[in-house]
Amino acid sequence: MEPLNLNNLREQLIRQEETIIFAMIERAQFKQNRAIYQVGSIPIANHSGSFLDYLLRETEAIHSRVRRYTSPDEHPFFENLPEPVLPLIDYPHLIQPNCININSKICNIYMNEIIPVICSSGDDENYGSSATCDVSCLQALSKRIHYGKFIAECKYQEKPDLYQGLIRDGDSDGILKTLTNKELELILLKRVKMKTATYGQDIGVDSARMNYKINPETIAEIYEKWLIPLTKEVEIQYFLTDRTQNGVTDKHI
Amino acid sequence: MEPLNLNNLREQLIRQEETIIFAMIERAQFKQNRAIYQVGSIPIANHSGSFLDYLLRETEAIHSRVRRYTSPDEHPFFENLPEPVLPLIDYPHLIQPNCININSKICNIYMNEIIPVICSSGDDENYGSSATCDVSCLQALSKRIHYGKFIAECKYQEKPDLYQGLIRDGDSDGILKTLTNKELELILLKRVKMKTATYGQDIGVDSARMNYKINPETIAEIYEKWLIPLTKEVEIQYFLTDRTQNGVTDKHI
């Protein structure tokens, strides 16, 4: 990762929009296939969760072995994953040590709020393909939302005096108000709508029809209703993390 | 899968273009990172292949357990994968039994011909992210190319008399000439170029600059040079498969 800088971080979040939009367009090929989210609908030997749980947990196990979750910008959905089989990388300590991980909430919102608006209802039996897309979507959403940690650290470093008072008072509402930039959010929503309209359009050579794989409004609405608020939730949790925990002194104060 | 019909198959191949283009745009975020393709560059305990081999093999093991490779349109890159943990699906027998699998060739072409034209040279150490994208690219390419089996079966059923003579004579050149439709190929290349230009463009709200994540010509060139010829290679191998092997009688003769 680059050194902490709000412009760099915004560039990365902007690039992640493509990853999120592409992943959702891919998922939207298939129906909701709710069986993959229901425990017991697709019984798997020696496994008690849903079909998606199985695929996601097994995928995370591989990724954990190739040290994905040692990177400070990656967060697993499951605990007790296997140890890396590669030597560890010494990442620069850009943010405070913390255990913030809201993936369980992200997963619930994804299954219950996002899937119903990007996929048509019903079952087409493409369980494996759908769940493989789900893994990509969840990983992209989790990465984006937990970037809140880096954003919060950056905002703190820019205005430590302002935030220190709010943090001391445990004033979540004040922190939320201070970190929110409505103008930038509106630009983001407009851009995501344009991207979805562009990347989600069907393209034929001879026809002038304009057909979308996902309604251009939909992903902007998902950002407005879920991704932006969840990112802020991570930011607030991060601000309220004890900045002297684990014996790490705060170099910025 | 739908019943065999050349129009249905073409619709599916057209939709697969998006999957291939999205996957390649995602991979193009990272440098070539050739270390992931070289045996020994990233040593992994108890594994003798490359880093990509490890990630691909482990991913295929999971996908095999959720019965991916029991579907006639999916082909693994590795052998000796674990058995499915789900009950098998009784797929309709749309094509002749065959063992055609050119994934080893696809993998070599991908690493040596495709990666150098979609990624900038050098190493950015994003090995896990790059190899995860590689798995998606390889799976999408393999699926597209092995669709040649369905296309060939369909073409055979449309003109059995024409193909039977060529097959009897083992006339690969004659089969290649007969199955080729230059006009459709040109339409495909034009469409893929338009799609890459559209899906690969950077979109900002306030700027009118046109910046591409992948040169719009590049993926059309990959189709022309590799994907179309490799699909035809599968078609020809399929035509030359003994249509009475495994005791299956040919209902179309």
mmCIF file of C-alpha atoms in Angstrom, chain A residues 62-63 65-68 85-86, chain B residues 33-44 47-58 78 125-132 134-135:
data_model
loop_
_atom_site.group_PDB
_atom_site.id
_atom_site.type_symbol
_atom_site.label_atom_id
_atom_site.label_comp_id
_atom_site.label_asym_id
_atom_site.label_seq_id
_atom_site.Cartn_x
_atom_site.Cartn_y
_atom_site.Cartn_z
ATOM 1 C CA ILE A 62 -6.889 -21.135 0.577
ATOM 2 C CA HIS A 63 -6.489 -17.379 0.593
ATOM 3 C CA ARG A 65 -2.711 -20.024 3.310
ATOM 4 C CA VAL A 66 -1.374 -17.582 0.695
ATOM 5 C CA ARG A 67 -1.408 -14.915 3.459
ATOM 6 C CA ARG A 68 -4.305 -12.763 2.184
ATOM 7 C CA VAL A 85 2.239 -21.409 4.041
ATOM 8 C CA LEU A 86 4.277 -18.435 2.810
ATOM 9 C CA ASN B 33 4.338 -10.353 -11.677
ATOM 10 C CA ARG B 34 6.016 -13.231 -13.486
ATOM 11 C CA ALA B 35 7.198 -14.698 -10.196
ATOM 12 C CA ILE B 36 3.726 -16.207 -9.746
ATOM 13 C CA TYR B 37 4.207 -18.293 -12.911
ATOM 14 C CA GLN B 38 7.746 -19.473 -12.172
ATOM 15 C CA VAL B 39 8.352 -22.681 -10.274
ATOM 16 C CA GLY B 40 10.483 -21.924 -7.214
ATOM 17 C CA SER B 41 10.175 -18.112 -7.254
ATOM 18 C CA ILE B 42 7.642 -18.183 -4.407
ATOM 19 C CA PRO B 43 8.431 -21.336 -2.423
ATOM 20 C CA ILE B 44 5.378 -22.939 -0.822
ATOM 21 C CA HIS B 47 4.171 -27.806 -3.131
ATOM 22 C CA SER B 48 6.447 -28.176 -6.133
ATOM 23 C CA GLY B 49 4.658 -26.010 -8.745
ATOM 24 C CA SER B 50 4.313 -22.278 -9.222
ATOM 25 C CA PHE B 51 2.295 -19.950 -6.991
ATOM 26 C CA LEU B 52 -0.484 -19.842 -9.626
ATOM 27 C CA ASP B 53 -0.474 -23.657 -9.807
ATOM 28 C CA TYR B 54 -1.057 -23.744 -6.066
ATOM 29 C CA LEU B 55 -3.933 -21.263 -6.054
ATOM 30 C CA LEU B 56 -5.556 -22.749 -9.169
ATOM 31 C CA ARG B 57 -5.228 -26.339 -7.981
ATOM 32 C CA GLU B 58 -6.650 -25.549 -4.533
ATOM 33 C CA PHE B 78 -5.681 -30.297 -12.869
ATOM 34 C CA GLU B 125 4.298 -7.745 -5.356
ATOM 35 C CA ASN B 126 0.496 -8.116 -5.582
ATOM 36 C CA TYR B 127 0.921 -11.855 -6.044
ATOM 37 C CA GLY B 128 -2.242 -13.034 -4.340
ATOM 38 C CA SER B 129 -4.487 -10.490 -6.048
ATOM 39 C CA SER B 130 -2.923 -11.146 -9.448
ATOM 40 C CA ALA B 131 -3.170 -14.921 -9.182
ATOM 41 C CA THR B 132 -6.781 -14.681 -7.969
ATOM 42 C CA ASP B 134 -5.603 -15.283 -13.164
ATOM 43 C CA VAL B 135 -7.867 -18.039 -11.867
#
